[in-house]
Short mmCIF file of C-alpha atoms and ligand atoms in Angstrom, two decimals:
data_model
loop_
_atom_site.label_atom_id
_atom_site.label_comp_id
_atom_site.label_asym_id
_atom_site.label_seq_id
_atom_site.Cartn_x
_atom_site.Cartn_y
_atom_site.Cartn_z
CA UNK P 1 -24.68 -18.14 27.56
CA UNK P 2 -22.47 -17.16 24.67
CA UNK P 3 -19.02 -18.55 24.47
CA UNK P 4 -17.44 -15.64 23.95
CA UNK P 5 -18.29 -11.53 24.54
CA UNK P 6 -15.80 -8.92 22.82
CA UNK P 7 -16.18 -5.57 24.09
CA UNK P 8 -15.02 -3.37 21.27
CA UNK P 9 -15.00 -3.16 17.76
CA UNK P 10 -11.65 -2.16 16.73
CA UNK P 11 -8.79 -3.55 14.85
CA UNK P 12 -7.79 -5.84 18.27
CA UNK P 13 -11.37 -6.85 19.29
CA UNK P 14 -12.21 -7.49 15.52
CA UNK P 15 -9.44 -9.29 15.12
CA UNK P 16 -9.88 -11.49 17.83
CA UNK P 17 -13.50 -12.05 17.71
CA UNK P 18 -12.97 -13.08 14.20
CA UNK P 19 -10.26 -15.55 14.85
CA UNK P 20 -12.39 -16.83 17.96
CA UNK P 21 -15.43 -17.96 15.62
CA UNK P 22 -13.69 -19.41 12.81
CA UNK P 23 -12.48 -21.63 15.78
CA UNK P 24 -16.29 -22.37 16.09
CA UNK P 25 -16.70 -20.55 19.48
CA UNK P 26 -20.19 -18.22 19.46
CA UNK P 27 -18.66 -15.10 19.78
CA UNK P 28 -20.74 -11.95 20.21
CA UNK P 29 -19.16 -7.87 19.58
CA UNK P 30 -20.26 -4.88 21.01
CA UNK P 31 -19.13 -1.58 21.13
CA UNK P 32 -20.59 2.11 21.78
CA UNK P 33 -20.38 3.45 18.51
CA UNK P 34 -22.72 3.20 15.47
CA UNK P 35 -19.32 2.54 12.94
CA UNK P 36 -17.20 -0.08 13.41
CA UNK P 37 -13.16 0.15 13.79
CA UNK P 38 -13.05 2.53 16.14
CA UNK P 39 -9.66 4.63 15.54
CA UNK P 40 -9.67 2.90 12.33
CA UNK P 41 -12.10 5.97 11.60
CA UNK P 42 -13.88 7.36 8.28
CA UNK P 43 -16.18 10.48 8.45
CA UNK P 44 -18.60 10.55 5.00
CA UNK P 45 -19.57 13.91 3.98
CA UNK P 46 -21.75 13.34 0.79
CA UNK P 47 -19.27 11.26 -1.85
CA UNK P 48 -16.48 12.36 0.48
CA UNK P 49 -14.75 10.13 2.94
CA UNK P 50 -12.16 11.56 5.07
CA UNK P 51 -10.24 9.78 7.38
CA UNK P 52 -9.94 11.56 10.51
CA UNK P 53 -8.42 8.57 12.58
CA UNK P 54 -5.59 5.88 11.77
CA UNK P 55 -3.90 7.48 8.46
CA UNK P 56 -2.62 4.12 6.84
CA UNK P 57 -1.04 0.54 6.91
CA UNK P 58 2.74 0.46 6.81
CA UNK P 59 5.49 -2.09 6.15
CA UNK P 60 8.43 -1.78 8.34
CA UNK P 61 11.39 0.69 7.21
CA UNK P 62 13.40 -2.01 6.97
CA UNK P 63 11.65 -4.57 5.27
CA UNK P 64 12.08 -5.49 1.92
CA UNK P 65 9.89 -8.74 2.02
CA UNK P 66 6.40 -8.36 -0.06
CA UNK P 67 3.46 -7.62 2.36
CA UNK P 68 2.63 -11.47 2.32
CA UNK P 69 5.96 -12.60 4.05
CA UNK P 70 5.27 -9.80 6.61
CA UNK P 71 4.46 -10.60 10.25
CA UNK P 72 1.15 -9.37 11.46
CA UNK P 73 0.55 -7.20 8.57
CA UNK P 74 0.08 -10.66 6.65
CA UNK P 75 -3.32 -8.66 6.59
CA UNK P 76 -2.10 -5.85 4.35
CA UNK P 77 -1.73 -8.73 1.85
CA UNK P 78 -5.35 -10.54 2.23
CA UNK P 79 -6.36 -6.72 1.98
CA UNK P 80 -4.71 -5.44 -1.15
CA UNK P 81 -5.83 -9.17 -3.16
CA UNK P 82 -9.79 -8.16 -1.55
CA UNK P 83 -8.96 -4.69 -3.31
CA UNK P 84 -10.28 -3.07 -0.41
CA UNK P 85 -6.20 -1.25 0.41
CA UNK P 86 -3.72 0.02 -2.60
CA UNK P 87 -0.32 1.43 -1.88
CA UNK P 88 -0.37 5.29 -0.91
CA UNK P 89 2.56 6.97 -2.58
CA UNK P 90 1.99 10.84 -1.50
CA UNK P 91 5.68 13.12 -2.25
CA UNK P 92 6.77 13.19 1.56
CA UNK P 93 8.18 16.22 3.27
CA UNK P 94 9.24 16.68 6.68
CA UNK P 95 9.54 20.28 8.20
CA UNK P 96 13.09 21.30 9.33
CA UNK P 97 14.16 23.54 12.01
CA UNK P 98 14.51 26.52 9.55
CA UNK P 99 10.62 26.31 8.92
CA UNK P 100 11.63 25.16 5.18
CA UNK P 101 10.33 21.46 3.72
CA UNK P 102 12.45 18.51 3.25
CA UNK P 103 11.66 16.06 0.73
CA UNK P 104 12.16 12.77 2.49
CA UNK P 105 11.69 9.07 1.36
CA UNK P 106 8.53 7.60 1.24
CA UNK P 107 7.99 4.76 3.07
CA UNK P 108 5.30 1.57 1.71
CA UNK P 109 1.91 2.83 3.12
CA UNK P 110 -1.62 1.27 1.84
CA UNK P 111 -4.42 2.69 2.60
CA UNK P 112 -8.16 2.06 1.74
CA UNK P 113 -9.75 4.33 -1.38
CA UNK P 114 -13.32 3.19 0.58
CA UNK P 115 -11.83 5.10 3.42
CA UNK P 116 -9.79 3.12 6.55
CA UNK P 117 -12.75 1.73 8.26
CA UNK P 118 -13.53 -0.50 5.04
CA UNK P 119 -10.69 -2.75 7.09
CA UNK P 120 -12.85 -3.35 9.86
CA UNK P 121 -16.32 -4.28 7.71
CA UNK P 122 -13.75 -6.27 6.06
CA UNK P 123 -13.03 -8.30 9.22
CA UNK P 124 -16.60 -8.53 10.57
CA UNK P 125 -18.63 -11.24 8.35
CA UNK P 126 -19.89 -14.08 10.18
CA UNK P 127 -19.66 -12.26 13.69
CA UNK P 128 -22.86 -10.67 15.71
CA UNK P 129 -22.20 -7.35 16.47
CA UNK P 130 -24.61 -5.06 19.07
CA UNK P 131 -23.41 -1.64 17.71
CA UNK P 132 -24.13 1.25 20.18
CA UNK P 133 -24.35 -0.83 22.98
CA UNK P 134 -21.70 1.11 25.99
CA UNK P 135 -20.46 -1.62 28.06
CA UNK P 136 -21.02 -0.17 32.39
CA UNK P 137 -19.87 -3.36 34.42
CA UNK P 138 -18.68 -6.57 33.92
CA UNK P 139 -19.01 -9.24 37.04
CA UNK P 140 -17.33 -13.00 37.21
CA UNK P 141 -19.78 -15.57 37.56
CA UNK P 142 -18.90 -19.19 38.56
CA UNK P 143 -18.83 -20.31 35.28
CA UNK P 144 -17.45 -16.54 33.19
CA UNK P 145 -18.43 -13.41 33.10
CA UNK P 146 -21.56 -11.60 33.21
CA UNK P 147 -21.37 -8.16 30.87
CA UNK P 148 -23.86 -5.10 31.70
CA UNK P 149 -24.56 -1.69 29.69
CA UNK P 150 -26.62 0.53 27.85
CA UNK P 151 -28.21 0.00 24.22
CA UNK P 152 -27.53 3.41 23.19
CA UNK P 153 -29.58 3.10 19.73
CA UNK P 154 -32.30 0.66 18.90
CA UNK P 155 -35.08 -0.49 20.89
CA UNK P 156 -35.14 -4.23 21.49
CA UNK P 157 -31.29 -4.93 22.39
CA UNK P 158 -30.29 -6.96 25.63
CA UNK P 159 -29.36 -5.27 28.65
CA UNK P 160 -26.46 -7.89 29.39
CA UNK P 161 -24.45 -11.28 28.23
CA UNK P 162 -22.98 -13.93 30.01
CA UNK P 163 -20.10 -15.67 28.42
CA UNK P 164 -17.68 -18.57 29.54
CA UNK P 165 -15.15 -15.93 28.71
CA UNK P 166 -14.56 -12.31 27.64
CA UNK P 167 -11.90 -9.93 26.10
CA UNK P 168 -11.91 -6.59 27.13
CA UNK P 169 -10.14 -5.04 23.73
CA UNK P 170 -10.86 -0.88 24.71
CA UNK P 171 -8.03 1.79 25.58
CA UNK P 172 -6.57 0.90 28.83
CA UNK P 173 -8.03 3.77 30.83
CA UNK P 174 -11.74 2.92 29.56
CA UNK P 175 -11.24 -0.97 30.62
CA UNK P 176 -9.74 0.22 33.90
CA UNK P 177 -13.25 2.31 34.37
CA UNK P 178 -14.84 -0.84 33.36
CA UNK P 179 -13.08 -3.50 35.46
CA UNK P 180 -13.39 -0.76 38.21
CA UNK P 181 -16.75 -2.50 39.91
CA UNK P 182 -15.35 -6.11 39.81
CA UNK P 183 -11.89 -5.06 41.32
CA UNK P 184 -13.68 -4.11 44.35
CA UNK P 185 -15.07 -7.50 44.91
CA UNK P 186 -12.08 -9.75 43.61
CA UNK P 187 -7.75 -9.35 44.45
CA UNK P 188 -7.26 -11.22 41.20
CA UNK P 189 -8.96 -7.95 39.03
CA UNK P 190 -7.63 -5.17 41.34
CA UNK P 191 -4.19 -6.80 39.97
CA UNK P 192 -5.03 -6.35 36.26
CA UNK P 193 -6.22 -2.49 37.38
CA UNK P 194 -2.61 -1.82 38.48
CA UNK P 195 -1.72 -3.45 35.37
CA UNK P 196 -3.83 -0.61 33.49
CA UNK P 197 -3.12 2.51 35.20
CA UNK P 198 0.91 1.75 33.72
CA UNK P 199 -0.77 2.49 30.57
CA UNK P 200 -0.13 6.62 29.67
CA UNK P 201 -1.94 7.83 25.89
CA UNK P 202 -1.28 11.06 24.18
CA UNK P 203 -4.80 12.89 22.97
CA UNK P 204 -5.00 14.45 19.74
CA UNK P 205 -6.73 17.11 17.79
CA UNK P 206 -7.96 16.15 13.97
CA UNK P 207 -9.04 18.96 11.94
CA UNK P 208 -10.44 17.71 8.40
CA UNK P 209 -10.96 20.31 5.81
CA UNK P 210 -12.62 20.20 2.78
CA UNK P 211 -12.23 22.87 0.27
CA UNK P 212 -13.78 23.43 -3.05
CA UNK P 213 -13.66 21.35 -6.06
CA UNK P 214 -11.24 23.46 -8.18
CA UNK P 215 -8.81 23.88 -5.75
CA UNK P 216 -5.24 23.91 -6.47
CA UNK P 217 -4.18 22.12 -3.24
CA UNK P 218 -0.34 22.20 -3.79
CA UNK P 219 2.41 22.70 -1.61
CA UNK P 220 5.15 24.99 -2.00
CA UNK P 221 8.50 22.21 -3.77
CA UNK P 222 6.06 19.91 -4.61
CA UNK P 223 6.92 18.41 -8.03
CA UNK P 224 3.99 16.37 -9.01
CA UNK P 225 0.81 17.37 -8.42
CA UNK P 226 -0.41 14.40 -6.15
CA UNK P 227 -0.71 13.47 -3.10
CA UNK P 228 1.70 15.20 -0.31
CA UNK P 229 2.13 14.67 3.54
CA UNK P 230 4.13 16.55 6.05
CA UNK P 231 5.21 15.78 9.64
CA UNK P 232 6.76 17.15 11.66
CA UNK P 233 8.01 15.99 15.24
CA UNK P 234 9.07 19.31 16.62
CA UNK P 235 6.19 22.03 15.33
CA UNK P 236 4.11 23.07 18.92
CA UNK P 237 1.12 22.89 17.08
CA UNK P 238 0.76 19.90 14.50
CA UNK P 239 2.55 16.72 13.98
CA UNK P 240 1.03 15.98 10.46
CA UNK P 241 -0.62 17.76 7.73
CA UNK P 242 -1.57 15.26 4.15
CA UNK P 243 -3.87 15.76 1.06
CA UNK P 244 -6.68 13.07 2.40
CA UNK P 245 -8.21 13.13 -0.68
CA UNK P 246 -4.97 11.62 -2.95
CA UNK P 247 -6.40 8.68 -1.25
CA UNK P 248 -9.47 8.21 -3.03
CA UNK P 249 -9.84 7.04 -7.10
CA UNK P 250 -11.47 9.77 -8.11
CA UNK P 251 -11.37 12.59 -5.54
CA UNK P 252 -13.87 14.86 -6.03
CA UNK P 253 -12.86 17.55 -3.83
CA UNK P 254 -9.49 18.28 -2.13
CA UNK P 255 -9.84 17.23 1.41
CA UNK P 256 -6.59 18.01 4.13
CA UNK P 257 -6.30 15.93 7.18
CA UNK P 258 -4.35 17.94 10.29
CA UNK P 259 -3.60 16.26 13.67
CA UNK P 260 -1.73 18.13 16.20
CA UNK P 261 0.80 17.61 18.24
CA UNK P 262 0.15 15.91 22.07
CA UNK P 263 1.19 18.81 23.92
CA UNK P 264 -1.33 21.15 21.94
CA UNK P 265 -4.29 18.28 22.47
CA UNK P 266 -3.07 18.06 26.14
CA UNK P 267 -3.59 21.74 26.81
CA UNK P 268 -7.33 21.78 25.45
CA UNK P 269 -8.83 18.63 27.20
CA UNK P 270 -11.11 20.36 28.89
CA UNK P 271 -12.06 22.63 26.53
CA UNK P 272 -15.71 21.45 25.42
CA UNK P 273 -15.87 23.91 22.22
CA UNK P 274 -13.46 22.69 19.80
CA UNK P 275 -14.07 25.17 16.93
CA UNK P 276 -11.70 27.92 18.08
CA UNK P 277 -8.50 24.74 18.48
CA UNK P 278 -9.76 23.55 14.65
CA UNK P 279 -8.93 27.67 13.44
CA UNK P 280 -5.61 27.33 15.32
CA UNK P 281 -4.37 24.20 13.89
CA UNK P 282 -5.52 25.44 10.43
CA UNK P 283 -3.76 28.76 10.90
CA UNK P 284 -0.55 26.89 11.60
CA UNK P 285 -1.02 24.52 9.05
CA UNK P 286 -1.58 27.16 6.46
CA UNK P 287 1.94 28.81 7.04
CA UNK P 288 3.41 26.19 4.74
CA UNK P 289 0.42 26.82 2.36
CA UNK P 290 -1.98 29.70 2.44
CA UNK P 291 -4.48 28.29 0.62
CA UNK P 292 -5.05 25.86 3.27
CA UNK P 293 -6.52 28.68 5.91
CA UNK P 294 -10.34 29.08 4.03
CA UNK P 295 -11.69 25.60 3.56
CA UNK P 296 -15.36 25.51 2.39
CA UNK P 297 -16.04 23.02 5.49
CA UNK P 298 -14.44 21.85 8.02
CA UNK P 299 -15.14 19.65 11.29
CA UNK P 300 -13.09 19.17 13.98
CA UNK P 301 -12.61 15.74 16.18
CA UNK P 302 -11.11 14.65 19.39
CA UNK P 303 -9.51 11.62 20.51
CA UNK P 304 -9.19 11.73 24.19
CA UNK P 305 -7.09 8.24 23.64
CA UNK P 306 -5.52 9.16 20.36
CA UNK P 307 -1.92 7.71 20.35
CA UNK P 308 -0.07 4.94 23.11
CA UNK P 309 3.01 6.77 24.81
CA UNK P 310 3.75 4.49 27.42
CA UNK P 311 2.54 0.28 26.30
CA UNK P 312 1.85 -2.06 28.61
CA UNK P 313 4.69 -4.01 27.40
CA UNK P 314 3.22 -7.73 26.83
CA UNK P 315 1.15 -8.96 24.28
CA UNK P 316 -1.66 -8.96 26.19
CA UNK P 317 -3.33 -8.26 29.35
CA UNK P 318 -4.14 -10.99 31.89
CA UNK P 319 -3.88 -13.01 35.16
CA UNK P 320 -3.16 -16.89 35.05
CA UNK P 321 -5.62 -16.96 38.32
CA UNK P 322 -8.47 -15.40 36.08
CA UNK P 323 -7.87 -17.46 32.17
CA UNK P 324 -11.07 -16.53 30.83
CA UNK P 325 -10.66 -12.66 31.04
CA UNK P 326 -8.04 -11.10 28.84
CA UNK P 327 -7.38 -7.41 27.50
CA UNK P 328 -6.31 -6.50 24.47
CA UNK P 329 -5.01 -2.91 22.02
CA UNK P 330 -2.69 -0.92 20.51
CA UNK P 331 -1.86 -0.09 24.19
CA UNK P 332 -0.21 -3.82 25.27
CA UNK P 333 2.65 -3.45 22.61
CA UNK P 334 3.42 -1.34 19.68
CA UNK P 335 1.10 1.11 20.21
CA UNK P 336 -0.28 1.01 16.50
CA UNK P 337 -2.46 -1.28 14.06
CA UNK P 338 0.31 -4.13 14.05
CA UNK P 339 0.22 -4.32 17.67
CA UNK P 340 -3.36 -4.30 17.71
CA UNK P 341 -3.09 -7.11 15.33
CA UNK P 342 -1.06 -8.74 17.40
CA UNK P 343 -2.43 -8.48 20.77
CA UNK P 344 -5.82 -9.47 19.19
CA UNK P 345 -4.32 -12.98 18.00
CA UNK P 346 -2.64 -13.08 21.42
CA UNK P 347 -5.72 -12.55 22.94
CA UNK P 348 -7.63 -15.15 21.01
CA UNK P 349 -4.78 -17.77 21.48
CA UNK P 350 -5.16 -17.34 25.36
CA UNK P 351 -9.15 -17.45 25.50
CA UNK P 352 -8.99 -20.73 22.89
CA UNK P 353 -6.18 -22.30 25.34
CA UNK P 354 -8.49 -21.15 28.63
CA UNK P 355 -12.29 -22.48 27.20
CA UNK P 356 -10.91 -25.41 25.65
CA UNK P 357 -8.66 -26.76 28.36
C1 FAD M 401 -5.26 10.39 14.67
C2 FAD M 401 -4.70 9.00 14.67
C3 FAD M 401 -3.90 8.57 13.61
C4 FAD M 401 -3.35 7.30 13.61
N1 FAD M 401 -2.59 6.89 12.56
C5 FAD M 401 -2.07 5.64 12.53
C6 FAD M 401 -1.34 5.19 11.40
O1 FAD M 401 -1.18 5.90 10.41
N2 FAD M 401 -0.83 3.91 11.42
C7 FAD M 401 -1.01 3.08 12.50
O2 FAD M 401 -0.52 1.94 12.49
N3 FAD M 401 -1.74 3.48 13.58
C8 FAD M 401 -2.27 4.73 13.60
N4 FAD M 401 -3.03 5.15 14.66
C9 FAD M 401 -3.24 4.21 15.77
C10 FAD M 401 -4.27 3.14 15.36
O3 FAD M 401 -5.42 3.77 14.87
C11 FAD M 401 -4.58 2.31 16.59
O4 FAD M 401 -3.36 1.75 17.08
C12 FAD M 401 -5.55 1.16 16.35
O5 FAD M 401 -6.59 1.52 15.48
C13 FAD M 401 -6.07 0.73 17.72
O6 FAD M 401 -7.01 -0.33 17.63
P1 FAD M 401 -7.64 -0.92 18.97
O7 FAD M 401 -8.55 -2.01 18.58
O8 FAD M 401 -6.55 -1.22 19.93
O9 FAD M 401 -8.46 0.30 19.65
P2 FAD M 401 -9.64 1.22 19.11
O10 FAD M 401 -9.54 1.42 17.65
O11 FAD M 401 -9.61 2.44 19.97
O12 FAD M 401 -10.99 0.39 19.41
C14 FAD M 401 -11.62 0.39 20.65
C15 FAD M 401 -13.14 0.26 20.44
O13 FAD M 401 -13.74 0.12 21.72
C16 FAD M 401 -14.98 0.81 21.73
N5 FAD M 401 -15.32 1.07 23.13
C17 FAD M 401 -14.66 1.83 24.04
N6 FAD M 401 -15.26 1.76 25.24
C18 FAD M 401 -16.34 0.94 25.09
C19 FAD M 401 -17.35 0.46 25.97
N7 FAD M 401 -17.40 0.80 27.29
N8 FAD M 401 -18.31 -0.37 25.48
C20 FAD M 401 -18.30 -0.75 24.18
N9 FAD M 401 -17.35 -0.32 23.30
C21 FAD M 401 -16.38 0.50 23.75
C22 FAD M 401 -14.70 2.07 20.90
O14 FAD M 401 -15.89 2.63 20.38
C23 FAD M 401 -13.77 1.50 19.81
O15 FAD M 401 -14.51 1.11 18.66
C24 FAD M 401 -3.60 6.41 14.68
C25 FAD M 401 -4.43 6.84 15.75
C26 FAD M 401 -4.97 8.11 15.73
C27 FAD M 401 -5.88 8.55 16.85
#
């Protein structure tokens, strides 16, 4: 029996797994994918990296403090001395109601030149991690929880884990599908499921587009010829357009990142081909730019659980009647990587107080 099982390895399982075993508890990952970091996502295409999932680290608006004297994003701090994020500093533009761009202020972003899931490899040393292993069920013993699913890759990997306790650190709708099978058989559970289904995400639609090495990827105002970003919160189609590649050091090949806007991802759930919503996005996308309409590649990516528009509004998820399960994401508070931060050290905190009381 382990002392610990983390289903999920994103920024809020990662997070607490990690604090978990420098407490000296045996903590063992898993998580469905082959990467790790989940929305924390980077897509490699040769020398390229494109990040098609969280765009960047950012400081509060308001803060004028130095990354170390910041709350949860003490991280950004251990991050930027590791090298592995530098400050982003694209022009920033906004699109008015006219259809013309605003220059706006740019706020403190870092990202990674690596590509964003660098943060999560940066977080995992030390822990045991069973990548592509789906988690099906999970079942309370006398003494924890028993954890079963599928090893979706290599041969060889168990079938299931017992722990003396678990954190369940998915998007809320996945760990209500998970807790599902135990809710039937316990009151305390079914309590945490209507604690769950409060929980409402917005999908999204990524388009990344690479186009070819002498490109002139410039947008109309610009006045340097770096990196650029657009948003928009009222465009049907898109809610942000940026030059991916002004992340990198030496970018070999401009590379734009599009992700629409919720109603346009809500209106194409079911749609299983996704090539003709990638053209769409880049149409609209190339009306501030034409360039932008003929990539040389392109992919395009869905996140079913992209964004958290309704949080569960606590720290965490749990039940004082069941201490050694807790839940944990974006989607308890904050509904971005500093409340996944957070509820991950939340989450720890409660397992450490549950398994060593
Ligand atoms: C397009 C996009 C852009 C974003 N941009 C920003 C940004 O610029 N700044 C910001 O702060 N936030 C941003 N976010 C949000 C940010 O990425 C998330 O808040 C954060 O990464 C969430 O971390 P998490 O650990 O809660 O969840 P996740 O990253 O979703 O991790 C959950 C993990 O659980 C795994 N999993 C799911 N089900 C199972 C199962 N049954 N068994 C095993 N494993 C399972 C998944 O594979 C995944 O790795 C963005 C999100 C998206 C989608």
């Amino acid at each position: 029996m382990e002392d610990v099982v983390v289903i999920g390895a994103g920024l809020s399982g990662l997070t607490a797994a990690q604090v978990l075993h420098q407490a000296g508890y045996r903590v063992v990952v898993v998580d469905k994918s082959r990467g790790l970091g989940g929305r924390l996502a980077t897509r490699r295409i040769g020398s390229t990296a494109i990040d098609h999932g969280c765009r960047y680290l950012q400081l509060s608006e308001d803060s004028n403090h130095a990354p170390s004297h910041h709350s949860n994003l003490g991280l950004i701090a251990d991050l930027v001395a590791a090298g592995i994020l530098q400050p982003w500093q694209p022009e920033s533009f906004e699109l008015g109601a006219d259809g013309e761009l605003k220059a706006t202020a740019t706020a403190k972003l870092y990202t990674a030149s690596q590509g964003m899931s660098s943060i999560a490899k940066a977080l995992a040393p030390g822990l045991t991690i069973h990548r592509q292993w789906r988690a099906t069920a999970i079942t309370p013993l006398s003494q924890g929880w028993q954890v079963e699913g599928d090893a979706l890759g290599a041969a060889g990997q168990p079938r299931a884990f017992t722990a003396r306790g678990l954190v369940v650190a998915i998007p809320a709708p996945q760990a209500a599908a998970l807790v599902h099978r135990a809710a039937q058989a316990s009151a305390e559970v079914q309590a945490l499921l209507g604690q769950l289904s409060s929980v409402v995400y917005d999908a999204v639609i990524t388009v990344m587009a690479v186009y070819g090495p002498g490109a002139l990827a410039r947008l109309p105002g610009q006045t340097g010829s770096g990196g650029w970003l657009v948003s928009s919160d009222a465009h049907p189609t898109w809610r942000w357009v940026a030059l991916d590649s002004s992340k990198r050091t030496d970018p070999q090949e401009p590379v734009v990142v599009i992700h629409s806007s919720p109603a346009f991802a809500a209106n194409s759930l079911d749609q299983s081909d996704l090539e003709p919503l990638g053209q769409a996005l880049l149409a609209e996308a190339a009306t501030l730019a034409a360039w932008m309409l003929s990539p040389r590649w392109r992919q395009v990516h869905r996140w079913r659980y992209g964004f958290v528009r309704q949080a569960l509004g606590a720290s965490l998820l749990s039940n004082p009647a069941l201490p050694n399960l807790v839940g944990c994401g974006d989607w308890c508070n904050g509904g971005n990587v500093e409340g996944a931060i957070a509820s991950g050290h939340a989450a720890a905190a409660a397992l450490d107080k549950a398994l060593s009381g």
